[in-house]
Amino acid sequence: MNFELTLERQMMQDSLRRFLSDRYTTQMRNGILDSDAGFSADIWAQLADLGILGALFAEEQGGYGGAGFDIAVVFEELGRAGVVEPLLDSAILGGGLISALGSADQQKLVEQVIEGSLHLAFAHGEPASRYDLQHVETTASQQGDAVTLNGCKAVVVNAEAAGYLITSAREFGAPRDEAGISLFLVPKDAPGLSMRGYPLLAGGRAAEVALDKVTLPVTARLGGAGAGYPVIAERAAAASVALAAETLGAMETATALTRDYLQTRQQFGRPIGSFQALQHRMADLLIELTQARSAVINAAGHLSAAPRLRDLHISAARNLVARVGRLVAEESIQLHGGIAMTQDYALAHIAKRIVMAEHRFGDADYHLETFIDLTA
Ligand SMILES: Cc1cc2nc3c(=O)[nH]c(=O)nc-3n(C[C@H](O)[C@H](O)[C@H](O)COP(=O)(O)OP(=O)(O)OC[C@H]3O[C@@H](n4cnc5c(N)ncnc54)[C@H](O)[C@@H]3O)c2cc1C
């Protein structure tokens, strides 16, 4: 596996890092966190102009990237700056599902995502599904040229801003069967769709979505009837690469802030970093961070592998990154003392992002179990 970034990816990394370090200050982000929208339309437009949304799609989809390493480079920088804008939901999940399954007409929506004019959300998780991607109780029944959806979707991130909710529903089979799950393009204003929105702990917003006899033309289906699961699993794997890379970037920031703090905070007439007990703790964090970086590179490099091999490497990375992330967040806060709890200081938000990223698409325990199942 080649560990060096291509020239194009290096350039994208440089320009994104520069843009975010200039614009995405702690003060600016705290303003976004306090806003009703939960993200900045201005930052979104500028990310689109910089081509960052395009980097998450392949050339045939109108972008210029889309591979595991493109996703990893972008999300590492987003994590480094603690960005709350919903790139995962609009591009990796919503846009990715449409580009994988959509008809020529539906694909036109991907262009709008890339240019920044359309938001999407993936309405998949349900109150009883936990992390299990095949658990879908929401039903879809077809009568002639119409399909009617009924059910509830839980924690649909970016639902309020989305023009369409890419909604999973079961057309046949039992609630935990892989076969039988379809995806539908549901306009946010579809009659029968209602949502209750709320802010998320580490930024952004989500909603509980109810589908009460939501009737759509059959052309709203993405791909074949009941055949959505493999693409859902593939996009969940891409989201896992994104979340692991985002956590890596956030951990880089947390450790850099902590190292600086240990070198400047004076206690007993000298910087506290001159005490060996704290140096050992810092050294442990830096070693674990290097391990996490290797795991993210490995996961990104296996995103296009066959499903079993892909999921094995991705679960290994998610488990390791979750454990290291928890350690880095907790140690960084502890080493900082009381200042780490202050919202005006970058670490408070970064630590929340690290801890909460673990809980999307499988936490440490879930990925450990998946890894064991796949190696059995
Ligand atoms: C909202 C809030 C409420 C709190 N309430 C209470 C309370 O009710 N009661 C209470 O007791 N505390 C309370 N605290 C904790 C307390 O105020 C301090 O945050 C805590 O004692 C750490 O001190 P500090 O911030 O000065 O950290 P620092 O002195 O900067 O230390 C940073 C880290 O380095 C370690 N350290 C410093 N010097 C050395 C050294 N020479 N060798 C090894 N390690 C070292 C410290 O243990 C700490 O982990 C509260 C904190 C917060 C944020």
XYZ file of N, CA and C in Angstrom, residues 127-330:
612
model
N -35.772 3.392 15.845
C -35.665 3.295 17.305
C -35.113 1.954 17.791
N -35.368 0.851 17.061
C -34.919 -0.457 17.555
C -33.706 -1.005 16.806
N -33.121 -0.232 15.874
C -32.103 -0.849 14.997
C -30.696 -0.825 15.575
N -30.430 0.001 16.568
C -29.067 0.229 17.060
C -28.134 0.412 15.851
N -27.011 -0.356 15.794
C -26.074 -0.148 14.676
C -26.311 -1.130 13.529
N -27.361 -1.959 13.629
C -27.523 -3.021 12.639
C -28.176 -2.489 11.368
N -27.382 -2.479 10.301
C -27.817 -1.828 9.055
C -28.986 -2.544 8.395
N -29.130 -3.851 8.675
C -30.198 -4.601 7.996
C -31.527 -4.521 8.739
N -31.515 -3.863 9.920
C -32.751 -3.803 10.720
C -33.634 -2.656 10.220
N -34.608 -2.995 9.388
C -35.527 -1.975 8.865
C -36.959 -2.469 9.067
N -37.724 -1.718 9.863
C -39.134 -2.081 10.090
C -40.070 -1.198 9.278
N -39.585 -0.013 8.885
C -40.410 0.875 8.042
C -40.800 0.107 6.776
N -42.067 0.226 6.390
C -42.523 -0.578 5.247
C -42.787 0.294 4.022
N -42.654 -0.334 2.865
C -43.018 0.306 1.587
C -43.932 -0.664 0.863
N -45.134 -0.216 0.483
C -45.996 -1.111 -0.293
C -46.398 -0.427 -1.586
N -46.278 -1.208 -2.656
C -46.535 -0.647 -3.992
C -47.943 -1.024 -4.462
N -48.675 -0.019 -4.947
C -49.958 -0.273 -5.618
C -49.896 0.461 -6.944
N -49.770 -0.296 -8.027
C -49.647 0.328 -9.350
C -48.390 1.158 -9.432
N -48.551 2.439 -9.777
C -47.391 3.315 -9.956
C -47.046 4.097 -8.695
N -47.667 3.721 -7.567
C -47.410 4.471 -6.330
C -46.852 3.554 -5.248
N -46.042 4.150 -4.369
C -45.477 3.409 -3.234
C -45.835 4.185 -1.970
N -46.267 3.461 -0.921
C -46.634 4.131 0.336
C -45.695 3.687 1.447
N -45.090 4.669 2.143
C -44.147 4.384 3.222
C -44.809 4.646 4.568
N -44.532 3.740 5.521
C -45.020 3.911 6.892
C -43.914 3.502 7.855
N -43.647 4.323 8.875
C -42.651 3.940 9.880
C -42.024 5.145 10.549
N -40.976 4.879 11.353
C -40.279 5.951 12.089
C -38.784 5.824 11.841
N -38.118 6.947 11.715
C -36.659 6.956 11.564
C -36.073 7.796 12.705
N -34.959 7.311 13.258
C -34.392 7.949 14.451
C -33.060 8.634 14.151
N -32.820 9.756 14.806
C -31.555 10.510 14.709
C -31.128 10.672 13.241
N -32.010 11.288 12.452
C -31.693 11.531 11.037
C -30.916 12.850 10.978
N -29.600 12.723 10.845
C -28.744 13.905 10.900
C -28.958 14.756 9.644
N -29.055 16.053 9.835
C -29.232 17.035 8.755
C -30.621 16.988 8.102
N -31.581 16.340 8.748
C -32.905 16.176 8.127
C -33.566 17.524 7.848
N -33.434 18.479 8.782
C -34.162 19.746 8.621
C -33.646 20.558 7.435
N -32.340 20.461 7.163
C -31.761 21.245 6.063
C -31.914 20.544 4.715
N -32.217 19.246 4.752
C -32.187 18.444 3.522
C -33.383 18.738 2.616
N -33.132 18.773 1.303
C -34.224 18.860 0.338
C -34.903 17.509 0.201
N -34.115 16.447 0.276
C -34.639 15.077 0.183
C -34.069 14.230 1.309
N -34.896 13.340 1.819
C -34.433 12.323 2.756
C -34.323 11.011 1.975
N -33.110 10.456 1.936
C -32.948 9.155 1.287
C -33.379 8.132 2.339
N -34.575 7.571 2.133
C -35.237 6.809 3.194
C -35.261 5.322 2.857
N -34.838 4.503 3.822
C -34.898 3.050 3.599
C -36.246 2.525 4.086
N -36.766 1.545 3.367
C -38.039 0.923 3.760
C -38.053 -0.504 3.228
N -38.758 -1.351 3.954
C -38.768 -2.772 3.595
C -39.939 -3.083 2.660
N -39.612 -3.752 1.535
C -40.680 -4.137 0.590
C -41.090 -5.592 0.784
N -40.161 -6.413 1.329
C -40.503 -7.802 1.658
C -39.501 -8.323 2.676
N -39.820 -9.478 3.288
C -38.923 -10.115 4.251
C -39.182 -9.659 5.675
N -38.395 -10.263 6.620
C -38.526 -9.969 8.059
C -37.666 -8.741 8.406
N -37.935 -8.101 9.583
C -37.239 -6.847 9.919
C -35.713 -6.905 9.875
N -35.102 -8.086 10.036
C -33.638 -8.114 10.056
C -33.044 -8.829 8.843
N -33.834 -9.001 7.784
C -33.305 -9.605 6.546
C -32.528 -8.556 5.748
N -31.434 -9.005 5.110
C -30.711 -8.070 4.231
C -31.507 -7.834 2.942
N -32.125 -8.883 2.431
C -32.924 -8.714 1.200
C -34.250 -8.032 1.548
N -34.749 -7.231 0.640
C -36.070 -6.625 0.830
C -36.036 -5.147 1.165
N -34.821 -4.588 1.393
C -34.735 -3.161 1.758
C -34.555 -2.327 0.480
N -35.421 -1.333 0.311
C -35.292 -0.401 -0.824
C -34.974 0.984 -0.290
N -34.497 1.831 -1.174
C -34.247 3.233 -0.821
C -35.138 4.123 -1.675
N -35.663 5.178 -1.057
C -36.559 6.101 -1.766
C -36.090 7.532 -1.561
N -36.283 8.318 -2.614
C -36.010 9.758 -2.549
C -37.283 10.429 -2.050
N -37.283 10.825 -0.791
C -38.504 11.413 -0.218
C -38.312 12.919 -0.060
N -39.090 13.734 -0.804
C -38.973 15.192 -0.626
C -39.341 15.553 0.808
N -38.612 16.522 1.372
C -38.843 16.838 2.780
C -40.278 17.295 3.047
N -40.894 17.909 2.027
C -42.257 18.415 2.237
C -43.325 17.411 1.797
N -42.976 16.134 1.641
C -43.970 15.135 1.217
C -45.103 15.044 2.255
N -46.378 15.045 1.813
C -47.488 14.916 2.775
C -47.349 13.616 3.562
N -47.557 13.703 4.885
C -47.444 12.519 5.747
C -46.085 12.420 6.435
N -45.120 13.251 5.982
C -43.796 13.231 6.630
C -43.747 14.337 7.687
N -43.383 13.973 8.911
C -43.222 15.014 9.933
C -41.920 14.756 10.683
N -41.351 15.828 11.239
C -40.083 15.638 11.958
C -40.007 16.530 13.191
N -39.239 16.025 14.170
C -38.989 16.791 15.391
C -37.472 16.940 15.501
N -36.982 18.166 15.322
C -35.536 18.400 15.275
C -34.938 18.743 16.630
N -33.628 18.543 16.752
C -32.914 18.885 17.990
C -31.419 19.032 17.684
N -30.705 19.812 18.538
C -29.254 19.935 18.327
C -28.526 18.702 18.850
N -27.406 18.379 18.230
C -26.586 17.251 18.668
C -25.491 17.741 19.621
N -25.007 16.861 20.475
C -24.046 17.234 21.512
C -22.774 17.874 20.947
N -22.269 17.341 19.851
C -20.996 17.834 19.313
C -21.195 18.723 18.087
N -22.398 19.313 17.936
C -22.671 20.213 16.812
C -23.527 19.564 15.752
N -24.170 20.417 14.918
C -25.091 19.901 13.913
C -26.448 19.584 14.530
N -27.400 19.200 13.677
C -28.741 18.892 14.158
C -29.232 17.569 13.560
N -30.175 16.964 14.257
C -30.804 15.741 13.755
C -32.300 15.844 14.019
N -33.052 14.847 13.572
C -34.500 14.855 13.796
C -35.021 13.428 13.899
N -36.105 13.285 14.656
C -36.896 12.049 14.620
C -37.924 12.253 13.511
N -38.013 11.289 12.615
C -38.864 11.460 11.434
C -39.976 10.411 11.460
N -41.213 10.872 11.277
C -42.340 9.937 11.195
C -42.868 9.921 9.765
N -43.126 8.724 9.254
C -43.661 8.565 7.896
C -45.046 7.934 8.040
N -46.068 8.738 7.786
C -47.432 8.259 7.966
C -48.138 8.276 6.610
N -48.191 7.124 5.987
C -48.789 6.978 4.640
C -48.193 7.987 3.656
N -46.885 8.066 3.632
C -46.203 8.953 2.667
C -46.257 8.272 1.299
N -46.974 8.866 0.370
C -47.180 8.217 -0.941
C -46.348 8.920 -2.009
N -45.564 8.106 -2.718
C -44.624 8.637 -3.723
C -44.849 7.919 -5.044
N -44.480 8.547 -6.170
C -44.501 7.783 -7.427
C -43.415 6.708 -7.365
N -43.595 5.622 -8.067
C -42.635 4.517 -8.001
C -41.245 4.956 -8.523
N -41.241 6.032 -9.291
C -39.964 6.552 -9.809
C -39.093 7.172 -8.696
N -39.656 7.282 -7.478
C -38.856 7.793 -6.357
C -37.935 6.726 -5.790
N -38.124 5.463 -6.233
C -37.257 4.392 -5.728
C -35.862 4.532 -6.344
N -34.840 4.311 -5.526
C -33.454 4.324 -6.025
C -33.040 2.881 -6.284
N -32.796 2.521 -7.539
C -32.369 1.153 -7.850
C -33.520 0.172 -7.789
N -33.176 -1.129 -7.717
C -34.179 -2.190 -7.785
C -34.925 -2.371 -6.470
N -36.152 -2.946 -6.553
C -36.966 -3.175 -5.347
C -36.280 -4.189 -4.440
N -36.087 -3.821 -3.191
C -35.547 -4.754 -2.194
C -34.050 -4.993 -2.293
N -33.351 -4.249 -3.167
C -31.938 -4.549 -3.438
C -30.988 -3.497 -2.854
N -31.449 -2.733 -1.875
C -30.640 -1.597 -1.395
C -29.506 -1.964 -0.450
N -29.584 -3.142 0.216
C -28.654 -3.402 1.318
C -27.169 -3.317 0.950
N -26.709 -3.954 -0.139
C -25.260 -3.905 -0.407
C -24.740 -2.473 -0.550
N -25.552 -1.592 -1.124
C -25.102 -0.200 -1.293
C -25.143 0.543 0.043
N -26.141 0.221 0.861
C -26.183 0.820 2.208
C -24.923 0.409 2.980
N -24.551 -0.875 2.889
C -23.360 -1.355 3.611
C -22.103 -0.686 3.065
N -22.058 -0.483 1.755
C -20.873 0.155 1.158
C -20.762 1.604 1.620
N -21.879 2.312 1.658
C -21.846 3.726 2.102
C -21.571 3.828 3.601
N -22.045 2.847 4.372
C -21.731 2.841 5.806
C -20.232 2.634 5.991
N -19.623 1.826 5.127
C -18.169 1.620 5.197
C -17.444 2.922 4.851
N -17.936 3.631 3.826
C -17.321 4.923 3.472
C -17.484 5.920 4.625
N -18.659 5.898 5.267
C -18.886 6.793 6.412
C -17.939 6.435 7.552
N -17.661 5.150 7.713
C -16.737 4.722 8.765
C -15.323 5.222 8.492
N -14.904 5.172 7.231
C -13.584 5.717 6.880
C -13.568 7.219 7.199
N -14.643 7.914 6.827
C -14.727 9.359 7.082
C -14.664 9.648 8.585
N -15.409 8.890 9.379
C -15.459 9.135 10.828
C -14.114 8.818 11.485
N -13.457 7.753 11.013
C -12.146 7.403 11.576
C -11.132 8.498 11.230
N -11.184 8.993 9.988
C -10.251 10.055 9.572
C -10.556 11.354 10.316
N -11.841 11.649 10.488
C -12.215 12.859 11.227
C -11.685 12.778 12.662
N -11.828 11.613 13.274
C -11.340 11.430 14.647
C -9.822 11.584 14.692
N -9.146 11.055 13.671
C -7.683 11.199 13.613
C -7.291 12.678 13.591
N -7.945 13.458 12.731
C -7.639 14.890 12.647
C -7.923 15.597 13.963
N -9.046 15.245 14.586
C -9.406 15.870 15.865
C -8.396 15.486 16.948
N -7.916 14.240 16.911
C -6.910 13.813 17.893
C -5.599 14.567 17.697
N -5.266 14.854 16.433
C -4.050 15.654 16.155
C -4.165 17.004 16.844
N -5.341 17.624 16.710
C -5.537 18.937 17.347
C -5.482 18.815 18.866
N -6.150 17.808 19.417
C -6.188 17.657 20.886
C -4.776 17.466 21.441
N -3.981 16.637 20.776
C -2.624 16.394 21.307
C -1.740 17.621 21.101
N -1.915 18.327 19.985
C -1.096 19.544 19.756
C -1.421 20.600 20.810
N -2.709 20.785 21.093
C -3.106 21.764 22.122
C -2.536 21.350 23.486
N -2.568 20.065 23.765
C -2.108 19.576 25.073
C -0.592 19.737 25.206
N 0.122 19.412 24.130
C 1.588 19.568 24.157
C 1.948 21.040 24.396
N 1.272 21.928 23.684
C 1.535 23.372 23.873
C 1.249 23.789 25.313
N 0.136 23.266 25.840
C -0.263 23.659 27.200
C 0.777 23.192 28.219
N 1.254 21.958 28.059
C 2.250 21.446 29.010
C 3.548 22.254 28.944
N 3.822 22.823 27.766
C 5.060 23.609 27.631
C 4.914 25.030 28.162
N 3.682 25.502 28.304
C 3.506 26.897 28.728
C 2.965 27.050 30.151
N 2.142 26.109 30.626
C 1.539 26.240 31.959
C 2.609 26.072 33.034
N 2.808 27.136 33.821
C 3.838 27.124 34.851
C 3.246 26.659 36.188
N 3.934 25.781 36.855
C 3.533 25.320 38.195
C 4.832 24.988 38.937
N 4.934 25.368 40.174
C 6.161 25.176 40.955
C 7.362 25.829 40.249
N 7.125 26.951 39.554
C 8.196 27.725 38.941
C 8.737 27.155 37.647
N 8.075 26.192 37.045
C 8.534 25.644 35.756
C 7.348 25.110 34.960
N 7.523 24.909 33.643
C 6.404 24.376 32.861
C 6.039 22.965 33.354
N 4.726 22.660 33.436
C 4.360 21.345 33.988
C 4.865 20.218 33.082
N 5.100 20.528 31.798
C 5.635 19.515 30.876
C 7.052 19.092 31.216
N 7.715 19.782 32.140
C 9.080 19.367 32.511
C 9.033 18.216 33.529
N 7.826 17.888 34.024
C 7.724 16.758 34.970
C 7.574 15.457 34.193
N 8.395 14.468 34.600
C 8.447 13.241 33.815
C 7.091 12.505 33.793
N 6.349 12.589 34.887
C 5.056 11.890 34.940
C 4.146 12.352 33.799
N 4.178 13.655 33.504
C 3.332 14.178 32.413
C 3.942 13.883 31.051
N 5.274 13.885 30.975
C 5.919 13.547 29.692
C 5.544 12.123 29.270
N 5.509 11.204 30.224
C 5.152 9.818 29.878
C 3.731 9.747 29.339
N 2.848 10.496 29.973
C 1.445 10.456 29.511
C 1.339 11.023 28.104
N 2.077 12.092 27.839
C 2.048 12.700 26.498
C 2.659 11.747 25.461
N 3.757 11.099 25.839
C 4.412 10.174 24.898
C 3.468 9.031 24.546
N 2.724 8.529 25.525
C 1.765 7.443 25.246
C 0.726 7.889 24.222
N 0.253 9.128 24.366
C -0.754 9.636 23.412
C -0.178 9.683 22.004
N 1.056 10.160 21.876
C 1.646 10.316 20.538
C 1.886 8.952 19.881
N 2.250 7.952 20.682
C 2.439 6.598 20.121
C 1.094 6.055 19.635
N 0.064 6.214 20.446
C -1.273 5.709 20.065
C -1.786 6.417 18.814
N -1.468 7.697 18.703
C -1.903 8.481 17.540
C -1.277 7.930 16.252
N -0.018 7.524 16.340
C 0.653 6.949 15.164
C -0.023 5.642 14.760
N -0.393 4.835 15.757
C -1.125 3.589 15.484
C -2.433 3.892 14.775
N -3.150 4.900 15.290
C -4.455 5.249 14.719
C -4.290 5.704 13.267
N -3.235 6.467 13.001
C -3.011 6.930 11.619
C -2.819 5.728 10.690
N -2.049 4.748 11.119
C -1.842 3.552 10.285
C -3.170 2.842 10.040
N -3.998 2.755 11.067
C -5.286 2.054 10.917
C -6.194 2.783 9.935
N -6.172 4.121 9.969
C -7.019 4.893 9.040
C -6.529 4.695 7.601
N -5.220 4.729 7.411
C -4.670 4.516 6.054
C -5.085 3.131 5.552
N -4.973 2.135 6.416
C -5.331 0.769 6.032
C -6.814 0.659 5.668
N -7.662 1.305 6.464
C -9.109 1.254 6.183
C -9.412 1.956 4.865
N -8.814 3.133 4.656
C -9.070 3.882 3.415
C -8.630 3.062 2.198
N -7.523 2.358 2.338
C -6.996 1.557 1.224
C -7.842 0.332 0.928
N -8.691 -0.077 1.850
C -9.532 -1.255 1.620
C -10.988 -0.909 1.335
N -11.299 0.384 1.166
C -12.713 0.751 0.972
C -13.306 0.129 -0.285
N -12.492 -0.051 -1.332
C -13.057 -0.627 -2.564
C -12.816 -2.134 -2.657
N -12.355 -2.770 -1.563
C -12.158 -4.234 -1.578
C -13.511 -4.945 -1.537
N -13.480 -6.282 -1.695
C -14.720 -7.081 -1.600
C -15.333 -6.864 -0.210
N -16.693 -6.928 -0.100
C -17.354 -6.524 1.158
C -16.771 -7.130 2.430
N -16.479 -8.431 2.433
C -16.009 -9.060 3.677
C -14.645 -8.513 4.097
N -13.725 -8.430 3.125
C -12.378 -7.917 3.413
C -12.454 -6.440 3.814
N -13.282 -5.688 3.078
C -13.493 -4.257 3.379
C -13.959 -4.093 4.826
N -15.003 -4.820 5.191
C -15.596 -4.631 6.514
C -14.664 -5.095 7.625
N -13.858 -6.108 7.335
C -12.888 -6.594 8.330
C -11.897 -5.475 8.681
N -11.308 -4.873 7.657
C -10.300 -3.829 7.899
C -10.940 -2.572 8.484
N -12.157 -2.272 8.041
C -12.800 -1.063 8.549
C -13.202 -1.242 10.015
N -13.703 -2.420 10.373
C -14.045 -2.641 11.780
C -12.792 -2.618 12.648
N -11.682 -3.166 12.144
C -10.429 -3.123 12.916
C -10.046 -1.670 13.179
N -10.141 -0.833 12.141
C -9.761 0.584 12.289
C -10.723 1.316 13.223
N -12.034 1.079 13.042
C -13.007 1.798 13.881
C -12.831 1.427 15.348
N -12.546 0.153 15.626
C -12.360 -0.254 17.020
C -11.120 0.429 17.613
N -10.035 0.411 16.848
C -8.797 1.007 17.377
C -8.935 2.518 17.527
N -9.497 3.157 16.514
C -9.625 4.621 16.562
C -10.580 5.033 17.693
N -11.615 4.250 17.927
C -12.548 4.578 19.019
C -11.826 4.519 20.360
N -10.998 3.469 20.556
C -10.305 3.313 21.840
C -9.255 4.415 22.026
N -8.505 4.680 20.956
C -7.477 5.725 21.055
C -8.149 7.094 21.221
N -9.242 7.288 20.506
C -9.953 8.566 20.597
C -10.413 8.851 22.013
N -10.987 7.852 22.652
C -11.453 8.021 24.031
C -10.262 8.371 24.938
N -9.144 7.671 24.742
C -7.945 7.923 25.569
C -7.443 9.354 25.356
N -7.339 9.757 24.072
C -6.810 11.093 23.768
C -7.736 12.172 24.334
N -9.044 11.999 24.162
C -9.988 13.010 24.661
C -9.876 13.127 26.179
N -9.877 11.984 26.860
C -9.860 12.024 28.326
C -8.531 12.537 28.862
